[in-house]
Amino acid sequence: MRVLKYAILGLLDKGELSGYDITSQFKKEIGQFWSAKHSQIYPELKKLTDEGFIEYQTVIQGTKLEKKIYSITKSGKQELDKWLNTFSPIPETAKDEFMLKAYFISSMSKEEANELFTDQLIKRKRKLNHLDERFNELQEKIDDPISFDSPHFGHFLVLTKAIEREKGYIEWLERMLPMLNK
């Protein structure tokens, strides 16, 4: 299944975007749970156009620069709706290089293991701070309490899940670090 296809359709269902705008979204909110590189997005945009799920208009930016602005078609909206209403199995475990290294901790010295865990703790705390900042920015955009009808509800769901994930990871790291020194 081409899940990237549906991520792009979902973004375009929210509004017209350029390829650059779509790539930027994968570095922001969507990046908390799904990744895609520039080299994956543009070929997928071509496929979606060929399939009739999206269309584009070329606009001139500046004096000469052409930019494609993509929008979802009626059949693209139907395809997105079909996917949104299909229940998926729980995905296989996500790849986590740190956890793979932790699994092979017996091949490290205590000092190396301590450095590895400390580094991960620092990085996770930074990530949590970033997510908290994003959450505060989101709250500033919203006048009334978040609800299902809010256009920001999906972003709210994703951010709260990402924050909980990082808090859990940090708590686990903080419990494990003393065990490395026993």
CSV table of N, CA and C in Angstrom, one decimal:
chain,number,residue,atom,x,y,z
A,1,MET,N,0.8,-1.2,0.0
A,1,MET,CA,0.0,0.0,0.0
A,1,MET,C,0.9,1.2,0.0
A,2,ARG,N,0.5,2.2,-0.8
A,2,ARG,CA,1.3,3.5,-0.9
A,2,ARG,C,0.7,4.4,0.1
A,3,VAL,N,1.1,4.4,1.4
A,3,VAL,CA,0.5,5.3,2.4
A,3,VAL,C,0.9,6.7,2.1
A,4,LEU,N,2.0,7.0,1.5
A,4,LEU,CA,2.4,8.3,1.1
A,4,LEU,C,1.3,9.0,0.3
A,5,LYS,N,0.7,8.2,-0.6
A,5,LYS,CA,-0.4,8.6,-1.5
A,5,LYS,C,-1.5,9.3,-0.6
A,6,TYR,N,-1.9,8.6,0.5
A,6,TYR,CA,-3.0,9.1,1.3
A,6,TYR,C,-2.5,10.3,2.1
A,7,ALA,N,-1.3,10.3,2.6
A,7,ALA,CA,-0.8,11.4,3.3
A,7,ALA,C,-0.9,12.7,2.4
A,8,ILE,N,-0.5,12.6,1.2
A,8,ILE,CA,-0.5,13.7,0.3
A,8,ILE,C,-2.0,14.1,0.0
A,9,LEU,N,-2.8,13.1,-0.3
A,9,LEU,CA,-4.3,13.4,-0.5
A,9,LEU,C,-4.9,14.1,0.7
A,10,GLY,N,-4.5,13.7,1.9
A,10,GLY,CA,-5.0,14.3,3.1
A,10,GLY,C,-4.6,15.7,3.2
A,11,LEU,N,-3.3,16.0,2.9
A,11,LEU,CA,-2.9,17.4,3.0
A,11,LEU,C,-3.6,18.2,2.0
A,12,LEU,N,-3.8,17.7,0.8
A,12,LEU,CA,-4.4,18.5,-0.3
A,12,LEU,C,-5.9,18.6,0.0
A,13,ASP,N,-6.5,17.7,0.8
A,13,ASP,CA,-7.9,17.9,1.2
A,13,ASP,C,-8.1,19.1,2.1
A,14,LYS,N,-7.0,19.5,2.8
A,14,LYS,CA,-7.1,20.6,3.7
A,14,LYS,C,-6.9,21.9,2.9
A,15,GLY,N,-6.3,21.8,1.7
A,15,GLY,CA,-6.1,23.0,0.9
A,15,GLY,C,-5.0,22.8,-0.2
A,16,GLU,N,-5.0,23.7,-1.1
A,16,GLU,CA,-4.0,23.7,-2.2
A,16,GLU,C,-2.6,23.9,-1.7
A,17,LEU,N,-1.7,23.2,-2.2
A,17,LEU,CA,-0.3,23.3,-1.8
A,17,LEU,C,0.7,23.0,-3.0
A,18,SER,N,1.8,23.6,-2.9
A,18,SER,CA,2.9,23.3,-3.8
A,18,SER,C,3.7,22.1,-3.3
A,19,GLY,N,4.5,21.6,-4.2
A,19,GLY,CA,5.3,20.4,-3.7
A,19,GLY,C,6.2,20.8,-2.6
A,20,TYR,N,6.7,22.0,-2.6
A,20,TYR,CA,7.6,22.5,-1.5
A,20,TYR,C,6.8,22.5,-0.2
A,21,ASP,N,5.5,23.0,-0.3
A,21,ASP,CA,4.7,23.1,0.9
A,21,ASP,C,4.4,21.7,1.5
A,22,ILE,N,4.2,20.8,0.6
A,22,ILE,CA,3.9,19.4,1.0
A,22,ILE,C,5.2,18.8,1.7
A,23,THR,N,6.3,19.0,1.1
A,23,THR,CA,7.6,18.6,1.7
A,23,THR,C,7.8,19.2,3.1
A,24,SER,N,7.4,20.5,3.2
A,24,SER,CA,7.5,21.2,4.5
A,24,SER,C,6.6,20.6,5.6
A,25,GLN,N,5.5,20.1,5.2
A,25,GLN,CA,4.5,19.5,6.2
A,25,GLN,C,5.1,18.2,6.8
A,26,PHE,N,5.9,17.5,6.0
A,26,PHE,CA,6.6,16.3,6.5
A,26,PHE,C,7.7,16.6,7.5
A,27,LYS,N,8.1,17.9,7.5
A,27,LYS,CA,9.1,18.3,8.5
A,27,LYS,C,8.5,18.9,9.7
A,28,LYS,N,7.2,19.1,9.6
A,28,LYS,CA,6.5,19.7,10.8
A,28,LYS,C,5.6,18.7,11.4
A,29,GLU,N,4.3,18.9,11.4
A,29,GLU,CA,3.3,18.1,12.2
A,29,GLU,C,3.4,16.6,11.7
A,30,ILE,N,3.3,16.3,10.5
A,30,ILE,CA,3.3,15.0,10.0
A,30,ILE,C,4.6,14.2,10.4
A,31,GLY,N,5.7,15.0,10.5
A,31,GLY,CA,6.9,14.4,10.8
A,31,GLY,C,7.0,13.7,12.2
A,32,GLN,N,6.0,14.0,13.0
A,32,GLN,CA,5.9,13.3,14.3
A,32,GLN,C,5.5,11.9,14.2
A,33,PHE,N,4.9,11.5,13.1
A,33,PHE,CA,4.5,10.1,13.0
A,33,PHE,C,4.7,9.5,11.6
A,34,TRP,N,5.1,10.3,10.6
A,34,TRP,CA,5.3,9.7,9.3
A,34,TRP,C,6.4,10.5,8.6
A,35,SER,N,7.3,9.9,7.9
A,35,SER,CA,8.3,10.6,7.2
A,35,SER,C,8.3,10.3,5.7
A,36,ALA,N,8.7,11.3,5.0
A,36,ALA,CA,8.9,11.2,3.5
A,36,ALA,C,9.9,12.2,3.1
A,37,LYS,N,10.7,11.8,2.2
A,37,LYS,CA,11.7,12.7,1.7
A,37,LYS,C,11.2,13.4,0.4
A,38,HIS,N,11.9,14.5,0.0
A,38,HIS,CA,11.6,15.2,-1.2
A,38,HIS,C,11.7,14.2,-2.4
A,39,SER,N,12.6,13.3,-2.4
A,39,SER,CA,12.8,12.4,-3.5
A,39,SER,C,11.6,11.4,-3.6
A,40,GLN,N,10.9,11.2,-2.5
A,40,GLN,CA,9.7,10.3,-2.6
A,40,GLN,C,8.4,11.1,-2.9
A,41,ILE,N,8.3,12.3,-2.5
A,41,ILE,CA,7.1,13.1,-2.6
A,41,ILE,C,6.9,13.5,-4.1
A,42,TYR,N,7.9,14.0,-4.8
A,42,TYR,CA,7.6,14.4,-6.2
A,42,TYR,C,7.2,13.3,-7.1
A,43,PRO,N,7.9,12.1,-7.0
A,43,PRO,CA,7.4,11.0,-7.9
A,43,PRO,C,5.9,10.6,-7.5
A,44,GLU,N,5.6,10.7,-6.2
A,44,GLU,CA,4.2,10.4,-5.8
A,44,GLU,C,3.2,11.4,-6.3
A,45,LEU,N,3.6,12.7,-6.4
A,45,LEU,CA,2.7,13.7,-6.9
A,45,LEU,C,2.5,13.4,-8.4
A,46,LYS,N,3.5,13.0,-9.1
A,46,LYS,CA,3.3,12.6,-10.6
A,46,LYS,C,2.3,11.4,-10.7
A,47,LYS,N,2.5,10.4,-9.9
A,47,LYS,CA,1.6,9.2,-9.9
A,47,LYS,C,0.2,9.6,-9.6
A,48,LEU,N,0.0,10.5,-8.6
A,48,LEU,CA,-1.3,10.9,-8.2
A,48,LEU,C,-2.0,11.7,-9.3
A,49,THR,N,-1.2,12.5,-10.0
A,49,THR,CA,-1.7,13.3,-11.1
A,49,THR,C,-2.1,12.4,-12.3
A,50,ASP,N,-1.2,11.4,-12.6
A,50,ASP,CA,-1.5,10.4,-13.7
A,50,ASP,C,-2.8,9.6,-13.4
A,51,GLU,N,-3.0,9.3,-12.1
A,51,GLU,CA,-4.2,8.5,-11.7
A,51,GLU,C,-5.4,9.4,-11.6
A,52,GLY,N,-5.3,10.7,-11.7
A,52,GLY,CA,-6.5,11.6,-11.7
A,52,GLY,C,-6.9,11.9,-10.3
A,53,PHE,N,-6.1,11.6,-9.3
A,53,PHE,CA,-6.5,11.9,-7.9
A,53,PHE,C,-6.2,13.4,-7.5
A,54,ILE,N,-5.2,14.0,-8.2
A,54,ILE,CA,-4.9,15.4,-8.0
A,54,ILE,C,-4.7,16.0,-9.3
A,55,GLU,N,-4.7,17.3,-9.3
A,55,GLU,CA,-4.4,18.1,-10.5
A,55,GLU,C,-3.6,19.3,-10.0
A,56,TYR,N,-3.1,20.0,-11.0
A,56,TYR,CA,-2.3,21.2,-10.6
A,56,TYR,C,-2.4,22.3,-11.6
A,57,GLN,N,-2.2,23.5,-11.2
A,57,GLN,CA,-2.1,24.6,-12.1
A,57,GLN,C,-0.7,25.2,-11.9
A,58,THR,N,-0.1,25.7,-13.0
A,58,THR,CA,1.2,26.3,-12.9
A,58,THR,C,1.0,27.8,-12.7
A,59,VAL,N,1.7,28.3,-11.7
A,59,VAL,CA,1.7,29.8,-11.5
A,59,VAL,C,3.1,30.3,-11.6
A,60,ILE,N,3.2,31.6,-12.0
A,60,ILE,CA,4.5,32.2,-12.1
A,60,ILE,C,4.8,32.9,-10.7
A,61,GLN,N,5.9,32.6,-10.2
A,61,GLN,CA,6.3,33.2,-8.9
A,61,GLN,C,7.5,34.1,-9.2
A,62,GLY,N,7.4,35.4,-8.9
A,62,GLY,CA,8.5,36.3,-9.2
A,62,GLY,C,8.4,36.6,-10.7
A,63,THR,N,9.5,36.7,-11.4
A,63,THR,CA,9.5,37.1,-12.8
A,63,THR,C,9.4,35.9,-13.7
A,64,LYS,N,10.1,34.8,-13.4
A,64,LYS,CA,10.1,33.6,-14.3
A,64,LYS,C,9.8,32.3,-13.6
A,65,LEU,N,10.0,32.2,-12.4
A,65,LEU,CA,9.9,30.9,-11.7
A,65,LEU,C,8.5,30.3,-11.7
A,66,GLU,N,8.4,29.1,-12.3
A,66,GLU,CA,7.1,28.4,-12.4
A,66,GLU,C,6.9,27.5,-11.2
A,67,LYS,N,5.7,27.5,-10.6
A,67,LYS,CA,5.5,26.7,-9.5
A,67,LYS,C,4.1,26.0,-9.7
A,68,LYS,N,4.1,24.7,-9.4
A,68,LYS,CA,2.9,23.9,-9.5
A,68,LYS,C,2.1,24.0,-8.2
A,69,ILE,N,0.8,24.3,-8.2
A,69,ILE,CA,0.0,24.3,-7.1
A,69,ILE,C,-1.0,23.2,-7.3
A,70,TYR,N,-0.9,22.2,-6.3
A,70,TYR,CA,-1.7,21.0,-6.4
A,70,TYR,C,-3.0,21.1,-5.6
A,71,SER,N,-4.0,20.4,-6.2
A,71,SER,CA,-5.3,20.3,-5.4
A,71,SER,C,-5.9,18.9,-5.6
A,72,ILE,N,-6.7,18.5,-4.7
A,72,ILE,CA,-7.3,17.2,-4.8
A,72,ILE,C,-8.5,17.2,-5.7
A,73,THR,N,-8.7,16.2,-6.5
A,73,THR,CA,-9.9,16.1,-7.4
A,73,THR,C,-11.0,15.3,-6.6
A,74,LYS,N,-12.2,15.3,-7.3
A,74,LYS,CA,-13.3,14.6,-6.7
A,74,LYS,C,-13.0,13.1,-6.5
A,75,SER,N,-12.3,12.5,-7.5
A,75,SER,CA,-11.9,11.0,-7.3
A,75,SER,C,-10.8,10.9,-6.3
A,76,GLY,N,-10.0,11.9,-6.1
A,76,GLY,CA,-9.0,11.8,-5.1
A,76,GLY,C,-9.6,11.9,-3.7
A,77,LYS,N,-10.6,12.7,-3.6
A,77,LYS,CA,-11.4,12.8,-2.3
A,77,LYS,C,-12.1,11.5,-2.0
A,78,GLN,N,-12.6,10.9,-3.0
A,78,GLN,CA,-13.3,9.6,-2.8
A,78,GLN,C,-12.3,8.5,-2.4
A,79,GLU,N,-11.1,8.5,-3.0
A,79,GLU,CA,-10.0,7.6,-2.7
A,79,GLU,C,-9.6,7.8,-1.2
A,80,LEU,N,-9.4,9.1,-0.8
A,80,LEU,CA,-9.0,9.4,0.5
A,80,LEU,C,-10.1,8.9,1.5
A,81,ASP,N,-11.3,9.2,1.2
A,81,ASP,CA,-12.4,8.8,2.1
A,81,ASP,C,-12.5,7.3,2.3
A,82,LYS,N,-12.3,6.6,1.2
A,82,LYS,CA,-12.2,5.1,1.2
A,82,LYS,C,-11.1,4.6,2.2
A,83,TRP,N,-9.9,5.2,2.1
A,83,TRP,CA,-8.8,4.8,2.9
A,83,TRP,C,-9.1,5.2,4.4
A,84,LEU,N,-9.6,6.4,4.6
A,84,LEU,CA,-9.9,6.8,6.0
A,84,LEU,C,-10.9,5.9,6.7
A,85,ASN,N,-11.7,5.3,5.9
A,85,ASN,CA,-12.8,4.5,6.5
A,85,ASN,C,-12.5,3.0,6.5
A,86,THR,N,-11.2,2.6,6.2
A,86,THR,CA,-10.7,1.3,6.2
A,86,THR,C,-9.9,1.0,7.4
A,87,PHE,N,-10.2,0.1,8.3
A,87,PHE,CA,-9.4,-0.2,9.5
A,87,PHE,C,-8.2,-1.0,9.1
A,88,SER,N,-7.1,-0.5,9.7
A,88,SER,CA,-5.8,-1.1,9.4
A,88,SER,C,-5.3,-2.0,10.6
A,89,PRO,N,-4.5,-3.0,10.3
A,89,PRO,CA,-3.9,-3.8,11.4
A,89,PRO,C,-2.9,-2.9,12.1
A,90,ILE,N,-2.5,-3.3,13.3
A,90,ILE,CA,-1.5,-2.6,14.1
A,90,ILE,C,-0.2,-2.8,13.2
A,91,PRO,N,0.5,-1.7,13.0
A,91,PRO,CA,1.7,-1.8,12.1
A,91,PRO,C,2.8,-2.6,12.9
A,92,GLU,N,3.8,-3.1,12.1
A,92,GLU,CA,4.9,-3.7,12.7
A,92,GLU,C,5.7,-2.7,13.5
A,93,THR,N,6.5,-3.1,14.4
A,93,THR,CA,7.3,-2.2,15.2
A,93,THR,C,8.1,-1.3,14.4
A,94,ALA,N,8.1,0.0,14.8
A,94,ALA,CA,8.9,1.0,14.1
A,94,ALA,C,10.4,0.7,14.4
A,95,LYS,N,11.2,1.1,13.5
A,95,LYS,CA,12.6,0.9,13.6
A,95,LYS,C,13.1,2.0,14.6
A,96,ASP,N,13.9,1.5,15.6
A,96,ASP,CA,14.4,2.4,16.6
A,96,ASP,C,15.9,2.0,16.8
A,97,GLU,N,16.8,2.7,16.2
A,97,GLU,CA,18.2,2.3,16.3
A,97,GLU,C,18.8,2.3,17.7
A,98,PHE,N,18.3,3.3,18.5
A,98,PHE,CA,18.8,3.3,19.9
A,98,PHE,C,18.4,2.0,20.6
A,99,MET,N,17.1,1.6,20.4
A,99,MET,CA,16.7,0.3,21.1
A,99,MET,C,17.5,-0.9,20.6
A,100,LEU,N,17.9,-0.9,19.3
A,100,LEU,CA,18.7,-2.0,18.8
A,100,LEU,C,20.0,-2.0,19.5
A,101,LYS,N,20.6,-0.8,19.7
A,101,LYS,CA,21.9,-0.7,20.4
A,101,LYS,C,21.7,-1.1,21.9
A,102,ALA,N,20.6,-0.8,22.5
A,102,ALA,CA,20.3,-1.1,23.8
A,102,ALA,C,20.2,-2.7,24.0
A,103,TYR,N,19.7,-3.3,23.0
A,103,TYR,CA,19.6,-4.8,23.0
A,103,TYR,C,20.9,-5.4,23.0
A,104,PHE,N,21.9,-4.8,22.4
A,104,PHE,CA,23.3,-5.3,22.3
A,104,PHE,C,24.2,-4.7,23.3
A,105,ILE,N,23.6,-4.2,24.4
A,105,ILE,CA,24.4,-3.4,25.4
A,105,ILE,C,25.5,-4.3,26.1
A,106,SER,N,25.4,-5.6,26.1
A,106,SER,CA,26.4,-6.4,26.7
A,106,SER,C,27.7,-6.3,25.9
A,107,SER,N,27.7,-5.8,24.7
A,107,SER,CA,28.9,-5.6,23.9
A,107,SER,C,29.6,-4.3,24.2
A,108,MET,N,29.0,-3.5,25.1
A,108,MET,CA,29.6,-2.2,25.5
A,108,MET,C,30.1,-2.2,26.9
A,109,SER,N,31.0,-1.2,27.1
A,109,SER,CA,31.4,-1.0,28.5
A,109,SER,C,30.3,-0.3,29.3
A,110,LYS,N,30.4,-0.2,30.6
A,110,LYS,CA,29.4,0.6,31.4
A,110,LYS,C,29.5,2.0,31.0
A,111,GLU,N,30.7,2.5,30.7
A,111,GLU,CA,30.8,3.9,30.4
A,111,GLU,C,30.2,4.2,29.0
A,112,GLU,N,30.4,3.4,28.1
A,112,GLU,CA,29.8,3.5,26.7
A,112,GLU,C,28.3,3.5,26.8
A,113,ALA,N,27.8,2.5,27.6
A,113,ALA,CA,26.3,2.4,27.7
A,113,ALA,C,25.7,3.6,28.4
A,114,ASN,N,26.4,4.1,29.5
A,114,ASN,CA,26.0,5.3,30.2
A,114,ASN,C,25.9,6.5,29.2
A,115,GLU,N,27.0,6.7,28.4
A,115,GLU,CA,27.0,7.8,27.4
A,115,GLU,C,25.9,7.7,26.4
A,116,LEU,N,25.6,6.5,25.9
A,116,LEU,CA,24.6,6.2,25.0
A,116,LEU,C,23.2,6.6,25.6
A,117,PHE,N,22.9,6.2,26.8
A,117,PHE,CA,21.6,6.5,27.4
A,117,PHE,C,21.5,7.9,27.8
A,118,THR,N,22.6,8.5,28.2
A,118,THR,CA,22.6,9.9,28.6
A,118,THR,C,22.4,10.8,27.3
A,119,ASP,N,23.0,10.5,26.2
A,119,ASP,CA,22.8,11.2,25.0
A,119,ASP,C,21.4,11.1,24.5
A,120,GLN,N,20.8,9.9,24.6
A,120,GLN,CA,19.4,9.7,24.2
A,120,GLN,C,18.5,10.5,25.1
A,121,LEU,N,18.7,10.5,26.4
A,121,LEU,CA,17.9,11.3,27.3
A,121,LEU,C,17.9,12.8,27.0
A,122,ILE,N,19.1,13.3,26.7
A,122,ILE,CA,19.3,14.7,26.4
A,122,ILE,C,18.5,15.0,25.1
A,123,LYS,N,18.6,14.2,24.1
A,123,LYS,CA,17.9,14.4,22.8
A,123,LYS,C,16.4,14.3,23.0
A,124,ARG,N,15.9,13.3,23.8
A,124,ARG,CA,14.5,13.2,24.0
A,124,ARG,C,13.9,14.4,24.7
A,125,LYS,N,14.7,14.9,25.7
A,125,LYS,CA,14.2,16.1,26.4
A,125,LYS,C,14.1,17.3,25.5
A,126,ARG,N,15.1,17.4,24.6
A,126,ARG,CA,15.0,18.5,23.6
A,126,ARG,C,13.8,18.4,22.7
A,127,LYS,N,13.6,17.1,22.3
A,127,LYS,CA,12.4,16.9,21.4
A,127,LYS,C,11.1,17.2,22.1
A,128,LEU,N,11.0,16.8,23.4
A,128,LEU,CA,9.8,17.1,24.2
A,128,LEU,C,9.7,18.6,24.3
A,129,ASN,N,10.7,19.4,24.6
A,129,ASN,CA,10.6,20.8,24.7
A,129,ASN,C,10.1,21.4,23.4
A,130,HIS,N,10.6,20.9,22.2
A,130,HIS,CA,10.1,21.4,20.9
A,130,HIS,C,8.6,21.1,20.8
A,131,LEU,N,8.2,19.9,21.1
A,131,LEU,CA,6.8,19.5,21.0
A,131,LEU,C,5.9,20.4,21.9
A,132,ASP,N,6.4,20.7,23.1
A,132,ASP,CA,5.7,21.5,24.0
A,132,ASP,C,5.5,22.9,23.4
A,133,GLU,N,6.6,23.4,22.8
A,133,GLU,CA,6.5,24.7,22.1
A,133,GLU,C,5.5,24.7,21.0
A,134,ARG,N,5.5,23.7,20.2
A,134,ARG,CA,4.5,23.5,19.1
A,134,ARG,C,3.1,23.5,19.7
A,135,PHE,N,2.9,22.8,20.8
A,135,PHE,CA,1.6,22.7,21.4
A,135,PHE,C,1.1,24.0,21.9
A,136,ASN,N,2.1,24.8,22.5
A,136,ASN,CA,1.7,26.2,23.0
A,136,ASN,C,1.3,27.1,21.8
A,137,GLU,N,2.0,26.9,20.7
A,137,GLU,CA,1.7,27.7,19.5
A,137,GLU,C,0.3,27.3,19.0
A,138,LEU,N,0.0,26.0,19.0
A,138,LEU,CA,-1.3,25.6,18.6
A,138,LEU,C,-2.4,26.1,19.5
A,139,GLN,N,-2.2,26.1,20.8
A,139,GLN,CA,-3.2,26.7,21.7
A,139,GLN,C,-3.4,28.2,21.5
A,140,GLU,N,-2.4,28.9,21.1
A,140,GLU,CA,-2.5,30.3,20.8
A,140,GLU,C,-3.4,30.5,19.6
A,141,LYS,N,-3.5,29.6,18.6
A,141,LYS,CA,-4.3,29.7,17.4
A,141,LYS,C,-5.8,29.5,17.7
A,142,ILE,N,-6.0,28.7,18.8
A,142,ILE,CA,-7.4,28.3,19.0
A,142,ILE,C,-8.1,29.2,20.0
A,143,ASP,N,-9.2,29.8,19.6
A,143,ASP,CA,-10.0,30.7,20.5
A,143,ASP,C,-10.8,29.9,21.5
A,144,ASP,N,-11.4,28.8,21.1
A,144,ASP,CA,-12.2,28.1,22.1
A,144,ASP,C,-11.7,26.7,22.3
A,145,PRO,N,-12.2,26.0,23.3
A,145,PRO,CA,-11.6,24.7,23.6
A,145,PRO,C,-11.6,23.8,22.3
A,146,ILE,N,-10.6,23.0,22.2
A,146,ILE,CA,-10.4,22.1,21.1
A,146,ILE,C,-11.6,21.1,21.0
A,147,SER,N,-12.2,20.9,19.9
A,147,SER,CA,-13.3,20.0,19.7
A,147,SER,C,-13.1,19.3,18.3
A,148,PHE,N,-13.9,18.3,18.1
A,148,PHE,CA,-13.8,17.5,16.9
A,148,PHE,C,-14.0,18.4,15.7
A,149,ASP,N,-14.9,19.4,15.8
A,149,ASP,CA,-15.2,20.3,14.7
A,149,ASP,C,-14.1,21.3,14.4
A,150,SER,N,-13.1,21.4,15.2
A,150,SER,CA,-12.0,22.4,15.0
A,150,SER,C,-11.1,21.9,13.9
A,151,PRO,N,-10.7,22.8,13.0
A,151,PRO,CA,-9.8,22.4,11.9
A,151,PRO,C,-8.4,22.0,12.5
A,152,HIS,N,-8.2,22.3,13.7
A,152,HIS,CA,-6.9,22.0,14.4
A,152,HIS,C,-6.9,20.7,15.2
A,153,PHE,N,-8.1,20.0,15.2
A,153,PHE,CA,-8.2,18.8,16.0
A,153,PHE,C,-7.2,17.7,15.7
A,154,GLY,N,-7.0,17.5,14.4
A,154,GLY,CA,-6.0,16.4,14.0
A,154,GLY,C,-4.6,16.8,14.5
A,155,HIS,N,-4.2,18.0,14.4
A,155,HIS,CA,-2.9,18.5,14.9
A,155,HIS,C,-2.8,18.3,16.4
A,156,PHE,N,-3.9,18.7,17.1
A,156,PHE,CA,-4.0,18.5,18.5
A,156,PHE,C,-3.8,17.0,18.9
A,157,LEU,N,-4.5,16.1,18.2
A,157,LEU,CA,-4.3,14.7,18.5
A,157,LEU,C,-2.9,14.2,18.3
A,158,VAL,N,-2.3,14.6,17.2
A,158,VAL,CA,-0.9,14.1,16.9
A,158,VAL,C,0.1,14.7,17.9
A,159,LEU,N,-0.1,16.0,18.2
A,159,LEU,CA,0.9,16.6,19.1
A,159,LEU,C,0.8,16.0,20.5
A,160,THR,N,-0.5,15.7,21.0
A,160,THR,CA,-0.6,15.2,22.3
A,160,THR,C,0.0,13.8,22.4
A,161,LYS,N,-0.2,13.0,21.3
A,161,LYS,CA,0.4,11.6,21.3
A,161,LYS,C,1.9,11.7,21.3
A,162,ALA,N,2.4,12.6,20.5
A,162,ALA,CA,3.9,12.7,20.4
A,162,ALA,C,4.5,13.1,21.7
A,163,ILE,N,3.8,14.0,22.4
A,163,ILE,CA,4.3,14.5,23.7
A,163,ILE,C,4.2,13.3,24.7
A,164,GLU,N,3.2,12.6,24.7
A,164,GLU,CA,3.1,11.4,25.6
A,164,GLU,C,4.1,10.4,25.3
A,165,ARG,N,4.4,10.2,24.0
A,165,ARG,CA,5.4,9.2,23.6
A,165,ARG,C,6.8,9.6,24.2
A,166,GLU,N,7.1,10.9,24.0
A,166,GLU,CA,8.4,11.4,24.5
A,166,GLU,C,8.5,11.4,26.0
A,167,LYS,N,7.4,11.7,26.7
A,167,LYS,CA,7.4,11.7,28.2
A,167,LYS,C,7.7,10.2,28.6
A,168,GLY,N,7.0,9.3,28.0
A,168,GLY,CA,7.2,7.9,28.3
A,168,GLY,C,8.6,7.4,28.1
A,169,TYR,N,9.2,7.8,27.0
A,169,TYR,CA,10.6,7.4,26.7
A,169,TYR,C,11.5,8.0,27.7
A,170,ILE,N,11.3,9.3,28.1
A,170,ILE,CA,12.2,10.0,29.0
A,170,ILE,C,12.1,9.3,30.4
A,171,GLU,N,10.9,9.0,30.8
A,171,GLU,CA,10.7,8.3,32.1
A,171,GLU,C,11.4,7.0,32.1
A,172,TRP,N,11.3,6.2,31.0
A,172,TRP,CA,12.0,4.9,30.9
A,172,TRP,C,13.5,5.1,31.0
A,173,LEU,N,14.0,6.1,30.3
A,173,LEU,CA,15.5,6.3,30.3
A,173,LEU,C,15.9,6.7,31.7
A,174,GLU,N,15.2,7.5,32.3
A,174,GLU,CA,15.6,7.9,33.7
A,174,GLU,C,15.5,6.8,34.7
A,175,ARG,N,14.6,5.8,34.5
A,175,ARG,CA,14.6,4.6,35.3
A,175,ARG,C,15.8,3.7,35.0
A,176,MET,N,16.2,3.6,33.8
A,176,MET,CA,17.2,2.6,33.3
A,176,MET,C,18.6,3.2,33.6
A,177,LEU,N,18.8,4.5,33.5
A,177,LEU,CA,20.2,5.0,33.7
A,177,LEU,C,20.8,4.6,35.0
A,178,PRO,N,20.2,4.6,36.2
A,178,PRO,CA,20.8,4.1,37.4
A,178,PRO,C,21.2,2.7,37.4
A,179,MET,N,20.4,1.9,36.6
A,179,MET,CA,20.7,0.4,36.5
A,179,MET,C,22.0,0.2,35.8
A,180,LEU,N,22.4,1.1,34.9
A,180,LEU,CA,23.7,0.9,34.2
A,180,LEU,C,24.9,1.0,35.1
A,181,ASN,N,24.7,1.7,36.2
A,181,ASN,CA,25.9,2.0,37.1
A,181,ASN,C,25.9,1.0,38.2
A,182,LYS,N,25.0,0.0,38.3
A,182,LYS,CA,25.1,-0.9,39.4
A,182,LYS,C,26.2,-1.9,39.2
